[in-house]
Structure formats: structure tokens, C-alpha cells
PDB file of C-alpha atoms in Angstrom:
ATOM      1  CA  UNK A1045      -7.932  86.173  42.304  1.00 56.00           C
ATOM      2  CA  UNK A1046      -6.302  88.042  39.407  1.00 70.00           C
ATOM      3  CA  UNK A1047      -8.262  88.545  36.244  1.00 87.00           C
ATOM      4  CA  UNK A1048      -7.291  87.074  32.909  1.00 95.00           C
ATOM      5  CA  UNK A1049      -5.014  89.451  30.996  1.00 97.00           C
ATOM      6  CA  UNK A1050      -6.368  91.323  27.996  1.00 98.00           C
ATOM      7  CA  UNK A1051      -4.958  94.344  26.136  1.00 97.00           C
ATOM      8  CA  UNK A1052      -6.646  97.541  27.228  1.00 96.00           C
ATOM      9  CA  UNK A1053      -7.424  98.607  23.694  1.00 97.00           C
ATOM     10  CA  UNK A1054      -7.311  97.434  20.086  1.00 98.00           C
ATOM     11  CA  UNK A1055      -8.222  99.492  17.047  1.00 96.00           C
ATOM     12  CA  UNK A1056      -8.710  98.965  13.359  1.00 96.00           C
ATOM     13  CA  UNK A1057     -10.220 100.495  10.260  1.00 96.00           C
ATOM     14  CA  UNK A1058     -13.485  99.312   8.729  1.00 97.00           C
ATOM     15  CA  UNK A1059     -12.989  96.067   6.850  1.00 97.00           C
ATOM     16  CA  UNK A1060      -9.821  95.140   8.710  1.00 97.00           C
ATOM     17  CA  UNK A1061      -9.145  92.036  10.773  1.00 97.00           C
ATOM     18  CA  UNK A1062      -8.231  92.378  14.433  1.00 97.00           C
ATOM     19  CA  UNK A1063      -7.497  89.984  17.270  1.00 98.00           C
ATOM     20  CA  UNK A1064      -7.837  90.279  21.035  1.00 98.00           C
ATOM     21  CA  UNK A1065      -5.758  88.070  23.289  1.00 98.00           C
ATOM     22  CA  UNK A1066      -6.730  86.655  26.669  1.00 98.00           C
ATOM     23  CA  UNK A1067      -3.925  85.175  28.747  1.00 98.00           C
ATOM     24  CA  UNK A1068      -4.543  83.002  31.737  1.00 96.00           C
ATOM     25  CA  UNK A1069      -2.762  80.131  33.435  1.00 94.00           C
ATOM     26  CA  UNK A1070      -2.669  76.351  33.467  1.00 94.00           C
ATOM     27  CA  UNK A1071      -5.444  76.544  36.085  1.00 93.00           C
ATOM     28  CA  UNK A1072      -7.970  78.152  33.773  1.00 94.00           C
ATOM     29  CA  UNK A1073      -7.520  78.913  30.055  1.00 96.00           C
ATOM     30  CA  UNK A1074      -4.879  76.230  29.680  1.00 96.00           C
ATOM     31  CA  UNK A1075      -6.853  73.618  31.585  1.00 95.00           C
ATOM     32  CA  UNK A1076     -10.335  73.866  30.137  1.00 95.00           C
ATOM     33  CA  UNK A1077     -12.037  74.453  26.812  1.00 96.00           C
ATOM     34  CA  UNK A1078     -14.506  76.714  28.593  1.00 96.00           C
ATOM     35  CA  UNK A1079     -13.389  80.085  27.295  1.00 97.00           C
ATOM     36  CA  UNK A1080     -16.131  82.572  26.425  1.00 98.00           C
ATOM     37  CA  UNK A1081     -16.106  86.022  24.852  1.00 98.00           C
ATOM     38  CA  UNK A1082     -18.621  88.782  25.532  1.00 98.00           C
ATOM     39  CA  UNK A1083     -19.375  92.032  23.750  1.00 98.00           C
ATOM     40  CA  UNK A1084     -20.690  94.982  25.734  1.00 98.00           C
ATOM     41  CA  UNK A1085     -21.875  98.273  24.305  1.00 97.00           C
ATOM     42  CA  UNK A1086     -22.086 101.293  26.629  1.00 95.00           C
ATOM     43  CA  UNK A1087     -25.029 101.092  28.995  1.00 94.00           C
ATOM     44  CA  UNK A1088     -25.988  97.626  27.806  1.00 96.00           C
ATOM     45  CA  UNK A1089     -25.727  94.141  29.223  1.00 97.00           C
ATOM     46  CA  UNK A1090     -22.978  91.865  27.926  1.00 98.00           C
ATOM     47  CA  UNK A1091     -23.718  89.584  24.975  1.00 98.00           C
ATOM     48  CA  UNK A1092     -22.186  86.159  24.455  1.00 98.00           C
ATOM     49  CA  UNK A1093     -20.192  86.045  21.218  1.00 98.00           C
ATOM     50  CA  UNK A1094     -18.134  82.853  21.606  1.00 98.00           C
ATOM     51  CA  UNK A1095     -18.329  79.926  24.022  1.00 97.00           C
ATOM     52  CA  UNK A1096     -16.285  76.766  24.518  1.00 97.00           C
ATOM     53  CA  UNK A1097     -13.322  78.494  22.837  1.00 97.00           C
ATOM     54  CA  UNK A1098     -14.694  78.607  19.316  1.00 98.00           C
ATOM     55  CA  UNK A1099     -18.451  78.041  19.246  1.00 97.00           C
ATOM     56  CA  UNK A1100     -20.760  80.829  18.084  1.00 97.00           C
ATOM     57  CA  UNK A1101     -24.251  81.139  19.532  1.00 95.00           C
ATOM     58  CA  UNK A1102     -27.096  81.334  17.082  1.00 94.00           C
ATOM     59  CA  UNK A1103     -27.382  84.799  15.583  1.00 95.00           C
ATOM     60  CA  UNK A1104     -23.761  85.853  16.098  1.00 97.00           C
ATOM     61  CA  UNK A1105     -22.000  86.881  12.903  1.00 96.00           C
ATOM     62  CA  UNK A1106     -19.411  84.489  11.489  1.00 96.00           C
ATOM     63  CA  UNK A1107     -17.041  87.458  11.366  1.00 98.00           C
ATOM     64  CA  UNK A1108     -16.348  86.572  15.000  1.00 98.00           C
ATOM     65  CA  UNK A1109     -14.165  83.546  15.709  1.00 98.00           C
ATOM     66  CA  UNK A1110     -12.307  82.157  18.688  1.00 98.00           C
ATOM     67  CA  UNK A1111      -9.243  80.001  19.247  1.00 98.00           C
ATOM     68  CA  UNK A1112      -6.859  78.894  21.960  1.00 98.00           C
ATOM     69  CA  UNK A1113      -3.215  77.934  22.240  1.00 97.00           C
ATOM     70  CA  UNK A1114      -1.824  76.903  25.589  1.00 97.00           C
ATOM     71  CA  UNK A1115      -2.754  79.465  28.218  1.00 97.00           C
ATOM     72  CA  UNK A1116      -3.846  82.108  25.708  1.00 98.00           C
ATOM     73  CA  UNK A1117      -7.195  82.423  23.979  1.00 98.00           C
ATOM     74  CA  UNK A1118      -7.955  84.811  21.145  1.00 98.00           C
ATOM     75  CA  UNK A1119     -10.987  86.477  19.619  1.00 98.00           C
ATOM     76  CA  UNK A1120     -10.729  87.490  15.983  1.00 98.00           C
ATOM     77  CA  UNK A1121     -13.036  89.933  14.253  1.00 98.00           C
ATOM     78  CA  UNK A1122     -12.854  90.025  10.473  1.00 97.00           C
ATOM     79  CA  UNK A1123     -14.343  92.694   8.215  1.00 97.00           C
ATOM     80  CA  UNK A1124     -14.460  95.164  11.103  1.00 97.00           C
ATOM     81  CA  UNK A1125     -17.658  97.230  11.143  1.00 97.00           C
ATOM     82  CA  UNK A1126     -18.604 100.379  13.071  1.00 97.00           C
ATOM     83  CA  UNK A1127     -21.087  98.440  15.215  1.00 97.00           C
ATOM     84  CA  UNK A1128     -18.239  96.238  16.436  1.00 97.00           C
ATOM     85  CA  UNK A1129     -16.934  99.162  18.501  1.00 98.00           C
ATOM     86  CA  UNK A1130     -17.509  97.988  22.069  1.00 98.00           C
ATOM     87  CA  UNK A1131     -15.825  96.462  25.089  1.00 98.00           C
ATOM     88  CA  UNK A1132     -14.927  92.784  24.858  1.00 98.00           C
ATOM     89  CA  UNK A1133     -14.386  90.462  27.798  1.00 98.00           C
ATOM     90  CA  UNK A1134     -13.063  86.937  27.918  1.00 98.00           C
ATOM     91  CA  UNK A1135     -13.882  84.468  30.651  1.00 97.00           C
ATOM     92  CA  UNK A1136     -12.764  81.007  31.630  1.00 97.00           C
ATOM     93  CA  UNK A1137     -13.729  78.272  34.001  1.00 95.00           C
ATOM     94  CA  UNK A1138     -11.011  77.983  36.626  1.00 92.00           C
ATOM     95  CA  UNK A1139      -9.847  75.876  39.498  1.00 88.00           C
ATOM     96  CA  UNK A1140      -7.673  78.642  40.972  1.00 81.00           C
ATOM     97  CA  UNK A1141     -10.455  78.779  43.520  1.00 75.00           C
ATOM     98  CA  UNK A1142     -12.815  75.857  43.818  1.00 71.00           C
ATOM     99  CA  UNK A1143     -15.038  75.623  40.748  1.00 66.00           C
ATOM    100  CA  UNK A1144     -15.430  79.232  39.701  1.00 89.00           C
ATOM    101  CA  UNK A1145     -15.396  81.536  36.712  1.00 94.00           C
ATOM    102  CA  UNK A1146     -12.891  84.299  36.028  1.00 95.00           C
ATOM    103  CA  UNK A1147     -13.124  87.261  33.644  1.00 96.00           C
ATOM    104  CA  UNK A1148     -10.530  89.244  31.784  1.00 97.00           C
ATOM    105  CA  UNK A1149     -10.105  92.941  32.427  1.00 96.00           C
ATOM    106  CA  UNK A1150     -11.729  93.886  29.125  1.00 97.00           C
ATOM    107  CA  UNK A1151     -10.558  95.317  25.802  1.00 98.00           C
ATOM    108  CA  UNK A1152     -11.946  98.458  24.198  1.00 98.00           C
ATOM    109  CA  UNK A1153     -12.238  97.975  20.440  1.00 98.00           C
ATOM    110  CA  UNK A1154     -12.234 101.196  18.454  1.00 97.00           C
ATOM    111  CA  UNK A1155     -13.204 101.357  14.790  1.00 96.00           C
ATOM    112  CA  UNK A1156     -11.198 104.175  13.281  1.00 93.00           C
TER     113      UNK A1156
ATOM    114  CA  UNK B1237     -37.031  84.312  23.900  1.00 91.00           C
ATOM    115  CA  UNK B1238     -35.137  84.166  27.164  1.00 94.00           C
ATOM    116  CA  UNK B1239     -35.828  87.086  29.453  1.00 97.00           C
ATOM    117  CA  UNK B1240     -34.120  87.786  32.765  1.00 98.00           C
ATOM    118  CA  UNK B1241     -35.190  90.678  34.954  1.00 98.00           C
ATOM    119  CA  UNK B1242     -33.244  91.714  38.046  1.00 98.00           C
ATOM    120  CA  UNK B1243     -34.720  93.717  40.877  1.00 98.00           C
ATOM    121  CA  UNK B1244     -33.986  94.640  44.463  1.00 98.00           C
ATOM    122  CA  UNK B1245     -31.072  97.003  44.029  1.00 97.00           C
ATOM    123  CA  UNK B1246     -30.813 100.316  45.830  1.00 97.00           C
ATOM    124  CA  UNK B1247     -28.910 102.373  48.359  1.00 98.00           C
ATOM    125  CA  UNK B1248     -27.817 100.667  51.555  1.00 98.00           C
ATOM    126  CA  UNK B1249     -25.496 101.647  54.398  1.00 98.00           C
ATOM    127  CA  UNK B1250     -22.237  99.769  55.026  1.00 98.00           C
ATOM    128  CA  UNK B1251     -22.961  96.689  57.078  1.00 98.00           C
ATOM    129  CA  UNK B1252     -26.491  96.504  55.767  1.00 98.00           C
ATOM    130  CA  UNK B1253     -28.294  93.830  53.778  1.00 98.00           C
ATOM    131  CA  UNK B1254     -30.096  93.587  50.474  1.00 98.00           C
ATOM    132  CA  UNK B1255     -31.747  90.771  48.522  1.00 98.00           C
ATOM    133  CA  UNK B1256     -31.610  90.765  44.756  1.00 98.00           C
ATOM    134  CA  UNK B1257     -34.038  88.797  42.616  1.00 98.00           C
ATOM    135  CA  UNK B1258     -33.748  87.539  39.050  1.00 98.00           C
ATOM    136  CA  UNK B1259     -37.034  86.552  37.418  1.00 98.00           C
ATOM    137  CA  UNK B1260     -36.691  84.291  34.387  1.00 98.00           C
ATOM    138  CA  UNK B1261     -39.049  83.539  31.518  1.00 97.00           C
ATOM    139  CA  UNK B1262     -38.808  81.860  28.133  1.00 95.00           C
ATOM    140  CA  UNK B1263     -36.716  78.935  29.377  1.00 94.00           C
ATOM    141  CA  UNK B1264     -37.016  75.766  31.433  1.00 96.00           C
ATOM    142  CA  UNK B1265     -35.436  77.472  34.404  1.00 97.00           C
ATOM    143  CA  UNK B1266     -34.547  74.377  36.409  1.00 97.00           C
ATOM    144  CA  UNK B1267     -32.414  73.026  33.562  1.00 96.00           C
ATOM    145  CA  UNK B1268     -29.787  75.735  33.881  1.00 96.00           C
ATOM    146  CA  UNK B1269     -26.993  76.830  36.118  1.00 97.00           C
ATOM    147  CA  UNK B1270     -27.463  80.521  36.842  1.00 97.00           C
ATOM    148  CA  UNK B1271     -24.864  83.131  37.745  1.00 98.00           C
ATOM    149  CA  UNK B1272     -24.528  86.573  39.292  1.00 98.00           C
ATOM    150  CA  UNK B1273     -21.927  88.879  37.772  1.00 98.00           C
ATOM    151  CA  UNK B1274     -21.232  92.436  38.897  1.00 98.00           C
ATOM    152  CA  UNK B1275     -19.710  95.478  37.298  1.00 98.00           C
ATOM    153  CA  UNK B1276     -18.629  98.749  38.824  1.00 97.00           C
ATOM    154  CA  UNK B1277     -19.745 101.432  36.336  1.00 94.00           C
ATOM    155  CA  UNK B1278     -16.885 102.084  33.932  1.00 93.00           C
ATOM    156  CA  UNK B1279     -14.987  98.995  35.059  1.00 96.00           C
ATOM    157  CA  UNK B1280     -14.837  95.321  34.105  1.00 96.00           C
ATOM    158  CA  UNK B1281     -17.032  92.310  34.752  1.00 97.00           C
ATOM    159  CA  UNK B1282     -16.493  90.346  37.942  1.00 96.00           C
ATOM    160  CA  UNK B1283     -17.985  86.945  38.610  1.00 96.00           C
ATOM    161  CA  UNK B1284     -19.851  86.685  41.924  1.00 97.00           C
ATOM    162  CA  UNK B1285     -21.648  83.359  42.298  1.00 97.00           C
ATOM    163  CA  UNK B1286     -23.379  80.465  40.535  1.00 96.00           C
ATOM    164  CA  UNK B1287     -26.025  77.902  41.420  1.00 97.00           C
ATOM    165  CA  UNK B1288     -26.917  74.598  39.829  1.00 97.00           C
ATOM    166  CA  UNK B1289     -30.302  74.013  38.254  1.00 96.00           C
ATOM    167  CA  UNK B1290     -31.623  71.956  41.163  1.00 96.00           C
ATOM    168  CA  UNK B1291     -30.161  74.372  43.707  1.00 96.00           C
ATOM    169  CA  UNK B1292     -28.023  71.659  45.298  1.00 96.00           C
ATOM    170  CA  UNK B1293     -24.631  73.129  44.418  1.00 95.00           C
ATOM    171  CA  UNK B1294     -23.304  76.666  44.497  1.00 96.00           C
ATOM    172  CA  UNK B1295     -20.020  78.557  44.484  1.00 94.00           C
ATOM    173  CA  UNK B1296     -18.839  82.042  45.380  1.00 95.00           C
ATOM    174  CA  UNK B1297     -16.038  84.446  44.602  1.00 94.00           C
ATOM    175  CA  UNK B1298     -13.627  84.782  47.511  1.00 92.00           C
ATOM    176  CA  UNK B1299     -14.581  88.452  47.893  1.00 94.00           C
ATOM    177  CA  UNK B1300     -18.189  87.603  48.825  1.00 96.00           C
ATOM    178  CA  UNK B1301     -17.861  84.181  50.441  1.00 96.00           C
ATOM    179  CA  UNK B1302     -19.492  84.103  53.844  1.00 97.00           C
ATOM    180  CA  UNK B1303     -21.439  87.311  53.206  1.00 98.00           C
ATOM    181  CA  UNK B1304     -23.553  86.511  50.126  1.00 98.00           C
ATOM    182  CA  UNK B1305     -25.924  83.588  49.653  1.00 98.00           C
ATOM    183  CA  UNK B1306     -27.293  82.475  46.304  1.00 98.00           C
ATOM    184  CA  UNK B1307     -30.543  80.540  46.081  1.00 98.00           C
ATOM    185  CA  UNK B1308     -33.358  79.784  43.667  1.00 98.00           C
ATOM    186  CA  UNK B1309     -37.032  78.885  43.645  1.00 98.00           C
ATOM    187  CA  UNK B1310     -37.677  76.857  40.515  1.00 98.00           C
ATOM    188  CA  UNK B1311     -41.432  76.921  41.095  1.00 97.00           C
ATOM    189  CA  UNK B1312     -41.258  80.702  40.747  1.00 98.00           C
ATOM    190  CA  UNK B1313     -38.548  80.723  38.054  1.00 98.00           C
ATOM    191  CA  UNK B1314     -36.572  83.077  40.243  1.00 98.00           C
ATOM    192  CA  UNK B1315     -33.023  83.249  41.554  1.00 98.00           C
ATOM    193  CA  UNK B1316     -31.914  85.300  44.528  1.00 98.00           C
ATOM    194  CA  UNK B1317     -28.769  86.832  45.964  1.00 98.00           C
ATOM    195  CA  UNK B1318     -28.906  87.610  49.664  1.00 98.00           C
ATOM    196  CA  UNK B1319     -26.182  90.140  50.403  1.00 98.00           C
ATOM    197  CA  UNK B1320     -25.209  90.741  54.036  1.00 98.00           C
ATOM    198  CA  UNK B1321     -22.465  92.790  55.693  1.00 98.00           C
ATOM    199  CA  UNK B1322     -22.295  94.978  52.623  1.00 98.00           C
ATOM    200  CA  UNK B1323     -19.188  97.050  51.984  1.00 98.00           C
ATOM    201  CA  UNK B1324     -18.606 100.117  49.810  1.00 97.00           C
ATOM    202  CA  UNK B1325     -16.603  97.926  47.440  1.00 97.00           C
ATOM    203  CA  UNK B1326     -19.752  95.888  46.753  1.00 98.00           C
ATOM    204  CA  UNK B1327     -21.174  98.902  44.925  1.00 98.00           C
ATOM    205  CA  UNK B1328     -21.856  97.770  41.358  1.00 98.00           C
ATOM    206  CA  UNK B1329     -24.457  96.852  38.792  1.00 98.00           C
ATOM    207  CA  UNK B1330     -25.439  93.239  39.445  1.00 98.00           C
ATOM    208  CA  UNK B1331     -26.407  91.074  36.473  1.00 98.00           C
ATOM    209  CA  UNK B1332     -27.956  87.642  36.456  1.00 98.00           C
ATOM    210  CA  UNK B1333     -27.156  85.332  33.560  1.00 98.00           C
ATOM    211  CA  UNK B1334     -28.011  81.874  32.276  1.00 97.00           C
ATOM    212  CA  UNK B1335     -25.264  79.317  31.711  1.00 96.00           C
ATOM    213  CA  UNK B1336     -25.757  77.138  28.651  1.00 91.00           C
ATOM    214  CA  UNK B1337     -22.868  74.739  29.298  1.00 90.00           C
ATOM    215  CA  UNK B1338     -22.957  73.012  32.670  1.00 89.00           C
ATOM    216  CA  UNK B1339     -21.958  75.923  34.882  1.00 85.00           C
ATOM    217  CA  UNK B1340     -18.820  76.654  32.878  1.00 89.00           C
ATOM    218  CA  UNK B1341     -19.413  80.364  32.467  1.00 90.00           C
ATOM    219  CA  UNK B1342     -20.936  80.207  28.985  1.00 92.00           C
ATOM    220  CA  UNK B1343     -23.417  82.954  29.810  1.00 96.00           C
ATOM    221  CA  UNK B1344     -25.998  83.277  27.066  1.00 95.00           C
ATOM    222  CA  UNK B1345     -28.804  85.514  28.237  1.00 94.00           C
ATOM    223  CA  UNK B1346     -28.298  88.387  30.660  1.00 97.00           C
ATOM    224  CA  UNK B1347     -30.644  90.666  32.537  1.00 97.00           C
ATOM    225  CA  UNK B1348     -30.474  94.440  32.314  1.00 97.00           C
ATOM    226  CA  UNK B1349     -28.792  94.697  35.708  1.00 97.00           C
ATOM    227  CA  UNK B1350     -29.730  96.264  39.019  1.00 98.00           C
ATOM    228  CA  UNK B1351     -27.576  98.890  40.731  1.00 98.00           C
ATOM    229  CA  UNK B1352     -26.460  98.365  44.303  1.00 98.00           C
ATOM    230  CA  UNK B1353     -24.906 101.349  46.058  1.00 98.00           C
ATOM    231  CA  UNK B1354     -23.288 100.879  49.464  1.00 98.00           C
ATOM    232  CA  UNK B1355     -22.639 104.234  51.063  1.00 97.00           C
ATOM    233  CA  UNK B1356     -23.167 106.092  54.306  1.00 95.00           C
TER     234      UNK B1356
END
């Protein structure tokens, strides 16, 4: 099954606000409020940043926020910091195939 | 603190088998759906499989259905992935992860990964 669609790269200067989009279909992002966002630094395991569209796990900075409109979810990072440079992946619960999870292709965030 | 440790990766020939393990600590293991996710180095994350806390329900990606089997032993706080009929395209780092919202893919807590290489 095809991955959720994310931009390959997004960049911004320190202190700026950026957003990453994640486009799915009415079988996944549009159907469920089970969209998650993960941050992955090189050589490290992914880290959950947002779950259920807009919830932040304990310990995640409130500079990270999530939202959804129709079949597209978004991750926003405000006050961009050098340590935010990483790959970001979205995921969604889906019924494209029976009861599974689907990831986006990933977005490389570069802090200029 | 939740800790997940994968093991069992290695080099295997095409058509061969391998069993991965994921040992969990710092959580009531049986309360959680658990997942396997894989990643070809330099590429994106791909969901592989999930299993319910009691082990009574599981699902697979189409690419591994019929070849991989997920299981768990809650007495040992360990999850497994039996991989048969391995193909070169199964080469990846395999991560286990805990789901904090009813198997939905809200994966909070990941292992460090174990590398599986399928090559002749």
C-alpha cells in the first residue's frame, strides 16, 4: 500500500515557524483521529512527538503541535532550534488493508 | 522508564529464517499492543506487524503476510517476530515499539533496532 505523502524536505532559520504536511485518504488520515508524528535523528530510533492528531507525550516541547483537516494532517514547529534538525514521519491508522498502520515517506527538516 | 531491547538480527540467505525478540521492561507488558516497524538504512519507516496485549489478535503488512508471524510471551515480557522465506527486500533495521492507544500506531517507546540482512 502507498505511503502517506509528505514533502521531502522543509527548511527554516532558527526561531522561525515551519509546518510539515501529511496527506492521506478517506481510508486513513481522513477517517481516524489516529495520526502520529515521529522525530528521528541520524542513527537513532524514532521518537513520538504527537499522537491522536494533536496530543503531546510527556516531555515533548510545546513548540511542537499537530492538526488535521480532511485527509491532510500537519505538524508545526515554532521557534525552530538547531536540535530540531531531523527526519519527521507521520503515521495513521488505516483500513486500506484490514486494521493496519501506514507511515509517510518522511520529511527532512533542515535548520539553516 | 520503558526499555525495549531487540535481538536476533543477522545475516541470512534468501529463503532462510530468523526469529527476532523484543524484551520489554519498565511497563506492564500485557497491557499494550506491540508493533514491529522496519527501516532500510537511509530510507523511511515501514510498518510490519502488531499484536494485542493478550496475544489474541494480530495484523500484518501485505508484504510480509504469510511469511512472518508475530507472537508474545507475557510471562517473559517478550515479543517475537518469526521471519520465514526471507527475501533481499526484507533487509532492514527492525524496531519494536509500544502502542499507547489501543493498537492505533501511537508508538511511544522504541527499541534501538536490530539489523537483518538477507543476502547470498
